[in-house]
Coordinates of C-alpha atoms in Angstrom, one line a residue:
M14 CA -4.4 -34.7 8.1
M15 CA -6.8 -35.0 5.3
P16 CA -6.1 -37.2 2.3
T17 CA -4.0 -35.6 -0.4
G18 CA -6.2 -33.9 -2.9
F19 CA -9.0 -32.6 -0.8
H20 CA -10.6 -29.4 -2.1
Q21 CA -10.8 -26.3 0.1
C22 CA -12.1 -22.7 -0.2
R23 CA -10.9 -19.6 1.5
W24 CA -11.3 -15.9 1.4
G25 CA -12.2 -13.0 3.8
Y26 CA -15.3 -14.3 5.6
H27 CA -16.3 -11.3 7.6
N28 CA -18.5 -13.2 10.0
L29 CA -19.6 -16.8 10.8
S30 CA -22.9 -16.5 9.0
V31 CA -21.0 -15.9 5.7
V32 CA -19.0 -19.1 6.3
E33 CA -22.2 -21.0 6.9
D34 CA -23.6 -19.7 3.7
V35 CA -20.5 -20.7 1.7
V36 CA -20.7 -24.3 3.0
E37 CA -24.4 -24.4 2.1
N38 CA -23.9 -22.9 -1.4
Y39 CA -21.1 -25.4 -2.2
K40 CA -23.5 -28.2 -1.2
K41 CA -26.3 -26.8 -3.3
A42 CA -24.0 -26.5 -6.3
Q43 CA -22.8 -30.1 -5.8
I44 CA -19.1 -29.0 -5.7
P45 CA -16.9 -31.2 -3.6
L46 CA -15.5 -29.4 -0.5
D47 CA -13.5 -30.7 2.4
V48 CA -12.0 -27.7 4.2
I49 CA -13.0 -24.1 5.2
W50 CA -10.2 -21.7 5.7
N51 CA -10.4 -18.5 7.7
D52 CA -8.2 -15.5 7.0
D53 CA -7.7 -13.2 10.0
D54 CA -11.4 -12.2 10.1
H55 CA -11.8 -14.7 12.9
M56 CA -9.3 -12.8 15.0
D57 CA -9.8 -10.0 17.5
G58 CA -8.0 -7.0 16.1
H59 CA -5.8 -9.2 13.8
K60 CA -4.1 -10.8 16.9
D61 CA -3.0 -14.4 16.7
F62 CA -4.8 -17.0 18.8
T63 CA -7.8 -14.9 19.5
L64 CA -11.5 -14.8 18.4
N65 CA -13.5 -11.8 17.3
P66 CA -16.4 -12.0 19.9
N67 CA -18.9 -10.2 17.6
N68 CA -18.3 -11.7 14.2
Y69 CA -17.1 -15.2 15.5
P70 CA -18.8 -15.7 18.8
R71 CA -17.3 -18.9 20.3
P72 CA -20.6 -20.7 21.2
K73 CA -21.8 -20.3 17.6
L74 CA -18.4 -21.2 16.1
L75 CA -18.2 -24.4 18.2
A76 CA -21.7 -25.4 17.1
F77 CA -20.7 -24.9 13.5
L78 CA -17.5 -26.9 13.9
E79 CA -19.4 -29.7 15.6
K80 CA -21.7 -29.8 12.6
I81 CA -19.0 -29.8 9.9
H82 CA -16.7 -32.2 11.9
S83 CA -19.6 -34.7 12.2
I84 CA -19.6 -35.1 8.4
G85 CA -15.8 -35.1 8.1
M86 CA -15.1 -31.5 7.0
K87 CA -12.2 -29.6 8.4
Y88 CA -11.6 -26.0 9.6
I89 CA -8.2 -24.2 9.3
V90 CA -7.3 -20.7 10.3
I91 CA -4.5 -18.3 9.5
I92 CA -1.7 -17.5 11.9
D93 CA 1.0 -14.9 11.2
P94 CA 4.3 -14.9 13.2
G95 CA 4.1 -11.2 14.2
I96 CA 2.8 -11.0 17.8
G97 CA 0.9 -7.7 18.5
V98 CA 2.7 -5.5 21.1
N99 CA -0.2 -5.0 23.5
S100 CA 0.1 -5.1 27.3
S101 CA -3.4 -6.5 27.7
Y102 CA -2.8 -9.4 25.2
G103 CA -2.0 -12.6 26.9
V104 CA 0.0 -14.1 24.1
Y105 CA 2.3 -11.1 24.1
Q106 CA 2.6 -11.0 27.8
R107 CA 3.6 -14.6 28.0
G108 CA 6.1 -14.1 25.2
I109 CA 7.8 -11.2 26.9
A110 CA 7.9 -13.2 30.2
D111 CA 9.5 -16.2 28.4
D112 CA 11.9 -13.9 26.4
V113 CA 11.0 -15.5 23.1
F114 CA 11.4 -12.6 20.6
I115 CA 14.2 -11.7 18.2
K116 CA 16.3 -9.0 19.6
Y117 CA 18.0 -5.8 18.3
E118 CA 20.6 -4.4 20.7
G119 CA 19.1 -6.4 23.5
E120 CA 15.4 -5.4 23.0
P121 CA 12.7 -7.2 21.1
Y122 CA 12.9 -6.1 17.5
L123 CA 9.9 -3.9 16.6
A124 CA 8.1 -4.4 13.3
Q125 CA 4.6 -3.8 11.8
V126 CA 2.1 -6.2 10.4
W127 CA -1.7 -6.4 10.5
P128 CA -2.2 -5.9 14.2
G129 CA 0.1 -2.8 14.1
A130 CA 3.4 -3.0 16.1
V131 CA 4.6 -6.5 16.5
N132 CA 7.5 -8.6 17.8
F133 CA 8.7 -11.7 15.9
P134 CA 9.2 -15.0 17.8
D135 CA 12.6 -16.5 17.5
F136 CA 11.9 -20.1 16.5
L137 CA 15.6 -21.0 16.8
N138 CA 15.2 -20.6 20.5
P139 CA 14.0 -23.8 22.3
K140 CA 12.0 -21.7 24.8
T141 CA 10.1 -20.1 21.9
V142 CA 9.2 -23.6 20.5
D143 CA 7.8 -24.5 23.9
W144 CA 5.9 -21.1 24.2
W145 CA 4.6 -21.4 20.7
G146 CA 3.3 -25.0 21.4
D147 CA 1.6 -23.8 24.6
E148 CA -0.1 -20.9 22.7
I149 CA -1.4 -23.4 20.0
R150 CA -2.6 -25.7 22.8
R151 CA -4.5 -22.8 24.4
F152 CA -6.0 -21.8 21.1
H153 CA -7.0 -25.4 20.3
E154 CA -8.9 -25.5 23.6
L155 CA -10.6 -22.3 22.5
V156 CA -11.3 -23.4 18.9
P157 CA -10.6 -27.1 17.8
V158 CA -9.1 -26.3 14.5
D159 CA -7.8 -29.1 12.2
G160 CA -4.6 -27.4 11.1
L161 CA -2.9 -24.0 10.8
W162 CA -2.1 -21.8 7.8
I163 CA 1.1 -19.9 8.6
D164 CA 1.4 -16.8 6.5
M165 CA 3.7 -13.7 6.2
N166 CA 6.6 -15.8 7.5
E167 CA 9.4 -14.7 5.3
A168 CA 9.1 -12.7 7.6
S169 CA 7.0 -9.9 6.1
N170 CA 7.3 -6.5 7.7
F171 CA 5.4 -3.4 6.5
C172 CA 8.3 -1.2 7.7
S173 CA 12.1 -1.3 7.3
G174 CA 15.0 -0.5 9.6
L175 CA 14.9 0.4 13.3
C176 CA 11.4 1.4 14.4
K177 CA 9.6 2.7 17.5
I178 CA 6.0 3.2 18.3
P179 CA 5.0 6.8 17.4
K180 CA 3.9 9.1 20.1
G181 CA 0.6 10.9 19.8
K182 CA -0.9 8.9 16.9
L183 CA -2.6 5.6 16.4
C184 CA -0.7 2.9 14.6
P185 CA -2.5 1.5 12.6
S186 CA -5.0 4.3 12.5
G187 CA -7.8 2.2 11.1
T188 CA -8.0 4.3 8.0
G189 CA -6.2 3.6 4.7
P190 CA -4.4 0.5 3.7
G191 CA -3.2 -1.6 6.6
W192 CA 0.1 -2.4 5.0
V193 CA 1.4 1.2 5.0
C194 CA 4.1 1.7 7.6
C195 CA 3.0 3.9 10.5
L196 CA 5.9 3.3 12.9
D197 CA 8.7 5.9 13.3
C198 CA 11.6 4.2 11.6
K199 CA 15.1 5.0 10.5
N200 CA 17.5 3.2 8.2
I201 CA 20.2 1.0 9.7
T202 CA 23.5 1.3 7.8
K203 CA 26.1 1.0 10.5
T204 CA 26.9 -2.7 9.9
R205 CA 27.9 -4.6 6.8
W206 CA 25.0 -7.0 7.5
D207 CA 22.5 -4.2 7.1
D208 CA 24.2 -2.5 4.2
P209 CA 26.3 -5.0 2.3
P210 CA 27.9 -4.0 -1.0
Y211 CA 24.9 -5.1 -3.1
K212 CA 21.2 -4.5 -3.4
I213 CA 18.3 -7.0 -3.8
N214 CA 15.4 -6.8 -6.3
A215 CA 12.2 -6.4 -4.3
S216 CA 9.3 -6.1 -6.7
G217 CA 11.5 -4.2 -9.1
L218 CA 13.1 -1.9 -6.5
Q219 CA 16.8 -2.1 -5.9
V220 CA 16.9 -1.9 -2.1
P221 CA 19.0 -3.0 1.0
I222 CA 18.8 -6.6 2.0
G223 CA 16.6 -5.9 5.1
Y224 CA 13.9 -4.1 3.1
K225 CA 10.4 -4.9 4.5
T226 CA 11.6 -7.7 6.7
I227 CA 13.6 -8.2 9.9
A228 CA 16.7 -6.1 10.2
T229 CA 19.6 -8.3 9.1
S230 CA 21.7 -7.4 12.1
A231 CA 19.0 -8.4 14.5
A232 CA 19.9 -11.4 16.7
H233 CA 18.4 -14.8 17.1
Y234 CA 19.2 -17.4 19.8
N235 CA 22.9 -17.7 20.7
G236 CA 23.7 -14.6 18.7
V237 CA 22.8 -16.0 15.3
L238 CA 22.2 -13.0 13.0
E239 CA 19.1 -12.6 10.9
Y240 CA 21.5 -12.1 8.0
D241 CA 22.4 -15.8 8.3
A242 CA 19.0 -17.1 9.5
H243 CA 16.6 -15.2 7.3
S244 CA 15.7 -17.9 4.9
L245 CA 15.2 -20.4 7.7
Y246 CA 12.4 -18.3 9.4
G247 CA 9.4 -19.9 7.8
F248 CA 11.0 -23.3 8.0
S249 CA 11.7 -23.0 11.7
Q250 CA 8.1 -21.9 12.3
S251 CA 6.9 -24.9 10.3
I252 CA 8.9 -27.3 12.5
A253 CA 7.6 -25.6 15.7
T254 CA 4.0 -25.7 14.5
H255 CA 4.3 -29.3 13.4
K256 CA 5.6 -30.3 16.8
A257 CA 2.8 -28.4 18.6
L258 CA 0.0 -29.8 16.5
Q259 CA 1.2 -33.3 16.7
G260 CA 1.5 -33.0 20.5
L261 CA -2.2 -32.1 20.8
E262 CA -3.8 -35.4 19.9
G263 CA -1.0 -37.4 18.4
K264 CA -2.4 -37.0 15.0
R265 CA -0.7 -36.2 11.7
P266 CA -0.5 -32.3 11.5
F267 CA -1.7 -30.3 8.6
I268 CA 0.3 -27.0 8.1
L269 CA 0.3 -24.7 5.0
S270 CA 3.2 -22.4 4.9
R271 CA 4.0 -19.5 2.5
S272 CA 7.7 -19.5 3.2
T273 CA 9.7 -22.7 2.7
Y274 CA 13.3 -24.0 2.7
V275 CA 15.0 -27.2 1.9
G276 CA 13.4 -29.8 4.2
S277 CA 10.1 -28.0 4.6
G278 CA 8.2 -30.7 2.7
K279 CA 8.5 -33.0 5.7
Y280 CA 6.5 -30.6 7.9
A281 CA 4.3 -28.5 5.7
A282 CA 2.4 -28.0 2.5
H283 CA 3.1 -24.9 0.4
W284 CA 1.1 -22.6 -1.7
T285 CA 2.8 -20.3 -4.2
G286 CA 1.9 -17.1 -2.4
D287 CA -0.5 -14.4 -3.5
N288 CA -0.3 -15.2 -7.2
K289 CA -2.3 -12.9 -9.5
G290 CA -5.6 -13.6 -11.2
T291 CA -3.9 -13.5 -14.6
W292 CA -3.3 -15.9 -17.5
E293 CA 0.5 -15.3 -17.0
D294 CA 0.3 -16.5 -13.4
L295 CA -1.9 -19.5 -14.4
K296 CA 0.9 -20.6 -16.7
Y297 CA 3.6 -19.9 -14.1
S298 CA 1.7 -22.0 -11.6
I299 CA 2.6 -25.2 -13.5
S300 CA 6.4 -24.6 -13.6
T301 CA 6.3 -23.4 -9.9
M302 CA 4.4 -26.5 -8.8
I303 CA 6.8 -28.8 -10.7
N304 CA 9.9 -27.1 -9.3
F305 CA 8.7 -27.4 -5.7
G306 CA 8.1 -31.1 -6.2
I307 CA 11.8 -31.4 -7.3
F308 CA 12.8 -29.2 -4.3
G309 CA 11.3 -31.8 -2.0
V310 CA 8.0 -30.0 -1.2
P311 CA 5.5 -32.4 -2.8
M312 CA 2.3 -30.9 -1.4
V313 CA 2.1 -27.7 -3.4
G314 CA -0.4 -25.7 -5.4
S315 CA -1.4 -22.1 -6.2
D316 CA -4.3 -19.9 -5.3
I317 CA -6.9 -21.1 -7.8
C318 CA -8.4 -18.3 -9.8
G319 CA -5.7 -16.0 -8.4
F320 CA -5.5 -13.6 -5.4
Y321 CA -5.8 -10.3 -7.1
P322 CA -6.9 -8.7 -9.4
A323 CA -10.3 -10.3 -9.9
P324 CA -10.1 -13.1 -12.4
T325 CA -12.4 -13.2 -15.4
E326 CA -14.9 -16.0 -15.7
E327 CA -13.0 -17.7 -18.5
L328 CA -9.8 -17.6 -16.5
C329 CA -11.4 -19.0 -13.4
N330 CA -12.8 -21.9 -15.5
R331 CA -9.4 -22.7 -16.8
W332 CA -7.7 -22.4 -13.4
I333 CA -10.1 -24.8 -11.7
E334 CA -9.7 -27.2 -14.6
V335 CA -6.0 -27.5 -14.0
G336 CA -5.9 -26.6 -10.3
A337 CA -8.1 -29.6 -9.5
F338 CA -5.0 -31.7 -10.4
Y339 CA -2.4 -29.8 -8.3
P340 CA -1.1 -32.0 -5.5
F341 CA -2.6 -29.4 -3.1
S342 CA -5.9 -27.9 -4.3
R343 CA -7.4 -24.8 -2.8
D344 CA -9.5 -22.1 -4.4
H345 CA -8.8 -18.6 -3.2
A346 CA -11.4 -16.0 -4.3
N347 CA -10.3 -12.5 -5.0
F348 CA -9.2 -10.4 -2.1
Y349 CA -9.7 -6.8 -3.3
S350 CA -13.1 -7.0 -5.1
P351 CA -16.4 -8.8 -4.7
R352 CA -15.6 -12.4 -3.8
Q353 CA -15.9 -15.1 -6.4
E354 CA -16.5 -18.6 -4.9
L355 CA -16.6 -21.4 -7.4
Y356 CA -20.4 -21.5 -7.4
Q357 CA -20.8 -17.8 -8.2
W358 CA -20.5 -18.4 -11.9
D359 CA -22.6 -21.3 -13.4
S360 CA -19.8 -22.1 -15.9
V361 CA -17.1 -22.2 -13.2
A362 CA -19.4 -24.4 -11.0
E363 CA -19.7 -26.8 -13.9
S364 CA -16.0 -26.9 -14.5
A365 CA -15.5 -27.5 -10.7
R366 CA -18.0 -30.4 -10.7
T367 CA -16.2 -32.0 -13.6
A368 CA -12.6 -31.5 -12.6
L369 CA -13.0 -31.9 -8.8
G370 CA -15.3 -34.8 -9.4
M371 CA -12.4 -36.6 -11.2
R372 CA -10.0 -35.5 -8.5
Y373 CA -12.1 -37.1 -5.8
R374 CA -12.3 -40.3 -7.9
I375 CA -8.5 -40.5 -8.2
L376 CA -7.8 -39.8 -4.5
P377 CA -6.5 -43.4 -3.9
Y378 CA -3.9 -42.7 -6.6
L379 CA -3.0 -39.2 -5.2
Y380 CA -2.7 -40.6 -1.7
T381 CA -0.5 -43.4 -2.8
L382 CA 1.7 -40.8 -4.5
S383 CA 1.9 -39.0 -1.1
Y384 CA 3.1 -42.2 0.5
E385 CA 5.7 -42.6 -2.3
A386 CA 6.8 -39.0 -1.8
H387 CA 7.1 -39.6 1.9
T388 CA 9.1 -42.8 1.6
T389 CA 11.3 -42.1 -1.5
G390 CA 11.2 -38.3 -2.1
A391 CA 9.6 -38.7 -5.5
P392 CA 7.4 -35.7 -6.4
I393 CA 3.6 -36.0 -6.7
A394 CA 3.5 -33.7 -9.7
R395 CA 6.3 -34.3 -12.2
P396 CA 7.7 -32.9 -15.4
L397 CA 7.2 -35.2 -18.4
F398 CA 11.0 -35.9 -18.6
F399 CA 10.8 -37.8 -15.3
S400 CA 9.0 -40.6 -17.0
F401 CA 10.5 -40.1 -20.5
P402 CA 14.2 -39.2 -19.9
D403 CA 15.2 -40.4 -23.4
Y404 CA 12.6 -38.2 -25.1
T405 CA 14.4 -34.9 -25.4
E406 CA 11.4 -33.1 -26.8
C407 CA 9.9 -32.8 -23.4
Y408 CA 12.9 -31.5 -21.5
G409 CA 11.9 -27.9 -21.6
L410 CA 8.1 -28.5 -21.3
S411 CA 6.3 -26.7 -18.5
T412 CA 2.8 -26.4 -19.8
Q413 CA 1.9 -30.0 -19.1
F414 CA 2.6 -32.2 -16.1
L415 CA 2.3 -35.7 -14.8
L416 CA 0.8 -37.0 -11.6
G417 CA 3.0 -39.9 -10.7
S418 CA 4.6 -41.7 -13.6
G419 CA 1.7 -41.9 -16.1
L420 CA -1.3 -39.6 -15.5
M421 CA -0.8 -36.5 -17.8
I422 CA -2.7 -33.2 -17.6
S423 CA -2.6 -31.0 -20.6
P424 CA -4.5 -27.8 -19.6
V425 CA -5.6 -24.7 -21.6
L426 CA -3.4 -21.8 -20.4
E427 CA -4.3 -19.1 -22.9
Q428 CA -7.3 -16.8 -23.2
G429 CA -9.9 -17.5 -25.9
K430 CA -8.6 -21.0 -26.7
S431 CA -10.8 -24.0 -27.2
Q432 CA -8.1 -26.3 -28.3
V433 CA -4.7 -27.2 -26.8
K434 CA -1.6 -28.4 -28.6
A435 CA -0.3 -31.2 -26.3
L436 CA 2.9 -33.2 -26.5
F437 CA 2.4 -37.0 -26.3
P438 CA 5.6 -38.9 -25.5
P439 CA 5.9 -42.3 -27.1
G440 CA 3.3 -44.9 -26.3
S441 CA -0.5 -45.2 -26.0
W442 CA -2.5 -42.6 -24.0
Y443 CA -6.1 -43.1 -22.9
S444 CA -8.5 -40.3 -21.9
V445 CA -9.5 -40.7 -18.3
F446 CA -12.8 -38.8 -18.9
D447 CA -13.7 -41.0 -21.9
M448 CA -11.8 -44.2 -21.8
K449 CA -12.9 -45.2 -25.3
Q450 CA -10.5 -42.5 -26.7
V451 CA -6.9 -43.3 -27.3
V452 CA -3.9 -41.3 -28.7
T453 CA -1.1 -43.4 -30.1
S454 CA 2.3 -41.8 -30.3
E455 CA 5.0 -44.1 -31.8
G456 CA 8.0 -41.8 -31.5
G457 CA 6.3 -38.9 -29.6
Q458 CA 4.3 -36.1 -31.3
Y459 CA 2.2 -33.0 -30.7
V460 CA -1.5 -33.5 -31.0
T461 CA -4.2 -30.8 -31.1
L462 CA -6.9 -31.7 -28.6
D463 CA -10.4 -30.2 -28.4
A464 CA -10.7 -28.3 -25.1
P465 CA -13.9 -26.2 -24.8
L466 CA -14.8 -25.0 -21.3
H467 CA -15.5 -27.8 -18.9
V468 CA -13.3 -30.2 -20.8
V469 CA -10.1 -31.2 -19.1
N470 CA -7.6 -33.3 -21.1
V471 CA -6.2 -36.0 -18.7
H472 CA -4.6 -39.1 -20.2
L473 CA -3.3 -42.3 -18.7
H474 CA -0.2 -43.9 -20.2
Q475 CA 0.2 -47.5 -21.2
N476 CA 1.5 -50.1 -18.7
T477 CA -0.4 -48.5 -15.8
I478 CA -2.9 -49.7 -13.3
L479 CA -4.8 -46.8 -11.9
P480 CA -6.8 -47.4 -8.6
M481 CA -9.9 -45.2 -8.4
Q482 CA -13.0 -44.8 -6.3
Q483 CA -16.5 -43.4 -7.0
G484 CA -15.9 -39.9 -5.6
G485 CA -18.2 -37.9 -3.5
M486 CA -18.8 -34.4 -2.1
I487 CA -16.3 -34.9 0.7
S488 CA -13.2 -37.1 0.9
K489 CA -14.4 -39.0 4.0
E490 CA -17.4 -40.1 1.9
A491 CA -15.4 -40.8 -1.2
R492 CA -13.0 -43.0 0.7
M493 CA -15.7 -45.5 1.6
T494 CA -17.0 -46.1 -1.9
P495 CA -16.1 -49.2 -4.0
F496 CA -12.8 -49.3 -5.8
S497 CA -12.2 -49.7 -9.5
L498 CA -9.0 -50.5 -11.5
V499 CA -8.1 -49.1 -14.8
V500 CA -5.5 -51.2 -16.7
T501 CA -3.8 -49.8 -19.8
F502 CA -1.9 -51.9 -22.3
P503 CA -0.1 -50.6 -25.5
A504 CA -2.9 -50.3 -28.0
G505 CA -3.5 -53.6 -29.8
A506 CA -0.3 -55.3 -28.5
S507 CA -0.3 -59.0 -28.5
D508 CA 2.0 -59.0 -25.4
G509 CA 1.9 -56.3 -22.7
K510 CA 2.4 -55.7 -19.0
A511 CA 1.0 -53.2 -16.5
A512 CA 1.5 -52.4 -12.8
G513 CA 0.1 -50.1 -10.1
K514 CA 0.0 -49.7 -6.4
L515 CA -2.2 -48.6 -3.6
F516 CA -1.5 -47.4 -0.1
L517 CA -4.3 -47.1 2.5
D518 CA -4.4 -45.9 6.1
D519 CA -6.7 -43.8 8.3
D520 CA -4.9 -40.5 7.2
E521 CA -4.4 -39.4 10.8
L522 CA -1.5 -41.5 12.0
P523 CA 1.6 -39.3 12.8
E524 CA 3.5 -41.0 10.0
M525 CA 2.6 -42.8 6.7
K526 CA 4.0 -46.2 7.2
L527 CA 3.2 -49.9 7.1
A528 CA 2.6 -51.1 10.6
S529 CA 0.6 -54.0 11.9
G530 CA -3.1 -53.3 11.5
S531 CA -2.8 -49.5 10.7
A532 CA -2.2 -49.5 7.0
T533 CA -2.4 -51.7 3.9
Y534 CA -0.2 -51.7 0.7
V535 CA -1.2 -53.5 -2.5
D536 CA 0.8 -54.1 -5.7
F537 CA -1.3 -54.7 -8.8
Y538 CA 0.0 -56.5 -11.9
A539 CA -1.5 -57.3 -15.3
T540 CA -0.4 -59.1 -18.4
V541 CA -1.8 -59.9 -21.8
S542 CA -0.2 -62.7 -23.8
Q543 CA -1.4 -64.9 -26.6
G544 CA -5.0 -63.7 -26.1
T545 CA -5.0 -64.3 -22.3
V546 CA -5.5 -61.4 -20.0
K547 CA -4.4 -61.8 -16.4
L548 CA -4.8 -59.4 -13.4
W549 CA -3.7 -60.0 -9.9
S550 CA -2.7 -58.4 -6.6
E551 CA -0.1 -58.9 -3.9
V552 CA -1.1 -57.5 -0.5
Q553 CA 1.1 -56.4 2.4
E554 CA -0.5 -55.9 5.8
S555 CA -4.0 -56.9 4.8
K556 CA -5.8 -56.4 8.2
F557 CA -6.5 -52.6 7.8
A558 CA -8.2 -52.9 4.4
L559 CA -10.1 -56.0 5.4
D560 CA -11.4 -54.4 8.6
K561 CA -12.6 -51.4 6.5
G562 CA -14.5 -53.8 4.2
W563 CA -13.2 -52.1 1.0
K564 CA -14.1 -53.9 -2.2
I565 CA -13.0 -53.7 -5.8
G566 CA -16.3 -53.5 -7.8
K567 CA -15.1 -52.9 -11.4
V568 CA -12.1 -53.5 -13.7
N569 CA -11.5 -51.7 -17.0
V570 CA -8.8 -53.1 -19.3
L571 CA -7.9 -50.8 -22.2
G572 CA -6.1 -51.3 -25.5
L573 CA -6.8 -55.0 -26.1
D574 CA -6.6 -56.5 -29.5
G575 CA -10.1 -56.2 -30.9
S576 CA -10.0 -59.2 -33.2
G577 CA -11.2 -61.4 -30.3
A578 CA -14.1 -61.3 -27.8
P579 CA -13.7 -61.8 -24.0
S580 CA -14.7 -65.2 -22.6
T581 CA -13.9 -67.8 -20.0
L582 CA -13.6 -65.4 -17.0
E583 CA -11.9 -66.9 -14.0
L584 CA -11.5 -65.5 -10.5
D585 CA -9.0 -67.1 -8.1
G586 CA -8.9 -70.1 -10.4
K587 CA -12.6 -70.7 -10.6
P588 CA -14.9 -70.0 -13.6
V589 CA -17.3 -67.2 -13.0
T590 CA -20.7 -68.6 -13.8
A591 CA -23.6 -66.8 -15.5
A592 CA -25.5 -67.1 -12.3
S593 CA -23.2 -64.5 -10.6
N594 CA -23.7 -60.7 -10.7
V595 CA -20.5 -60.3 -12.7
E596 CA -20.9 -58.9 -16.2
M597 CA -18.3 -58.6 -18.9
T598 CA -18.7 -56.1 -21.7
S599 CA -16.5 -55.1 -24.6
L600 CA -16.5 -51.6 -26.2
E601 CA -14.6 -50.6 -29.2
Q602 CA -12.1 -47.8 -28.6
K603 CA -11.5 -44.9 -31.0
Y604 CA -8.2 -43.4 -32.1
L605 CA -8.0 -39.7 -32.0
E606 CA -5.8 -40.1 -35.1
D607 CA -6.1 -43.2 -37.3
L608 CA -3.4 -45.8 -36.6
Q609 CA -2.6 -47.8 -39.8
V610 CA -1.2 -51.3 -39.8
G611 CA -0.5 -52.0 -43.5
S612 CA -3.6 -50.9 -45.2
E613 CA -6.0 -51.8 -42.3
K614 CA -7.0 -50.1 -39.1
K615 CA -6.0 -52.1 -36.0
R616 CA -9.2 -52.6 -34.0
I617 CA -8.8 -52.2 -30.2
V618 CA -11.4 -52.7 -27.4
M619 CA -11.9 -52.0 -23.8
V620 CA -13.2 -54.8 -21.6
E621 CA -15.2 -53.8 -18.6
V622 CA -15.9 -56.3 -15.7
N623 CA -18.7 -55.1 -13.4
G624 CA -20.4 -56.6 -10.4
L625 CA -17.2 -57.7 -8.6
E626 CA -16.9 -57.9 -4.9
I627 CA -13.1 -58.5 -4.5
P628 CA -11.7 -57.5 -1.0
V629 CA -9.0 -55.0 -1.5
G630 CA -7.1 -56.5 1.4
K631 CA -6.9 -60.0 -0.1
N632 CA -4.8 -61.4 -2.9
F633 CA -6.8 -62.1 -6.0
A634 CA -6.2 -63.4 -9.5
M635 CA -8.4 -62.8 -12.5
S636 CA -8.1 -64.0 -16.0
W637 CA -10.0 -64.4 -19.3
K638 CA -9.4 -65.2 -22.9
M639 CA -9.9 -63.0 -25.9
G640 CA -11.5 -65.6 -28.1
I641 CA -12.1 -65.5 -31.9
R642 CA -15.1 -63.4 -32.8
G643 CA -18.0 -65.1 -34.6

């Protein structure tokens, strides 16, 4: 599994040369990219676990994968649950032989998806789980993919009712939309499961419960009805897929699922489905992401720029600016019209470099939040009221969000706007993109922020220590760069505290946990009191970080009383001499709105310590005094 926060691109790449061009164009545009996704273009006739021999010839695909794997990039393909009914198709033949499909009156239930007529695997059946794992193993030997994207698993069916393959006509015919039902079907109304005394709302239609899915009187393992198991279908597929992938090489699986249920977050990431390329869906993406974190699915994001219709250039700019800070980030260019990768528009490319550039710098923070989600259930993306439960003004707010407890994103979500009215809960907030800027909010207030294209308003709350790295074009590269720490105190306070944490492992172990030699956990603490600033760490399981050779190269401390200048720097109890490479500088910070103390402005400064070489895996203690200015 890749570190939380990697950026990925996906759309219909009709052949391998297009994929190769996309990777090269991201590189030329200097936009970070970790993962290439393939929709079903890679398949032979839309059939799972196959390769199109003309558009994705295996020798060339393997050479491409060897090239991208050598630099740390990943490759993920789509898999739909519907298995094409085809007597010459090995996956189907083995499925029939193992009796793995959902039944209707004793026969595999017939539906239609992209390959045409399909049967649906019954993932509640232990035999199906074994068969599915074997098919994934076979496919992985064919193509060494790095994860699977499981789609259409509600389960989606282009037909409704009891169907059979039509005689005398092709299905699908190869002409017209592939999602139009071409099987011979009839409604099923003879049971109360198929025709209960209520209808469902399916995209505005009042229809029976089994509309465009598996008939609700169809039977799973041990006679469990689809009526009772329907919402578990995607969840059960996620579990089976997780087991299969982990069994391949013993590594942490990566799975992206469209359908989820309570508990899915343990096995799969989630994207919010084929959301539209509209301003309305951009706004909904925030509340949906926050909700899923609360549901226990922390790795979540939407299709950046939208799926359809084609997004405007302005919308795509704004979506990448906020989407770069989703827990799960993937751009998804438009499906129905000419593709729009992030480099296609110069303005969007600039926004991507800015927003994704920051994302890759805060990967240590995002990854630590993933560990926290894994061990405690806390969401990665959170509503503001999680950190400010007593500040009732933020209870209904869904146009801003937090990453962790103190990193706030305030995006532009409306067309034609170059400012955003953002709510700042009580405290001091520092701009992550320009740490000299601070917003002070004594009792909580709305502040109008400038937000032209390419500007993302991201603020760090007081009392926080944010671990960062230098970023890069790929997460593997970014993870090996020096660390920096950003420490935030209440602006100008004579006494203050701050804390942060950092979890590090190789991101491929089956579970995120502290075990001897395989991971390191660091608590960071800082105080300011009576003009003395102290910063120190407490390390658990130091070996992993020490073996990696990771160093802290820079520290920024924000919000210090500006009446004194920094002096007398000590590291681990010893004075840092002028002969060392360590440099201390002090920069005045600026309030977005003037803070008055009596009749005078309260001056605050940021102290930056550069040239450090502190091992991340070793306890350290640093201090200095803010002396009287001359």
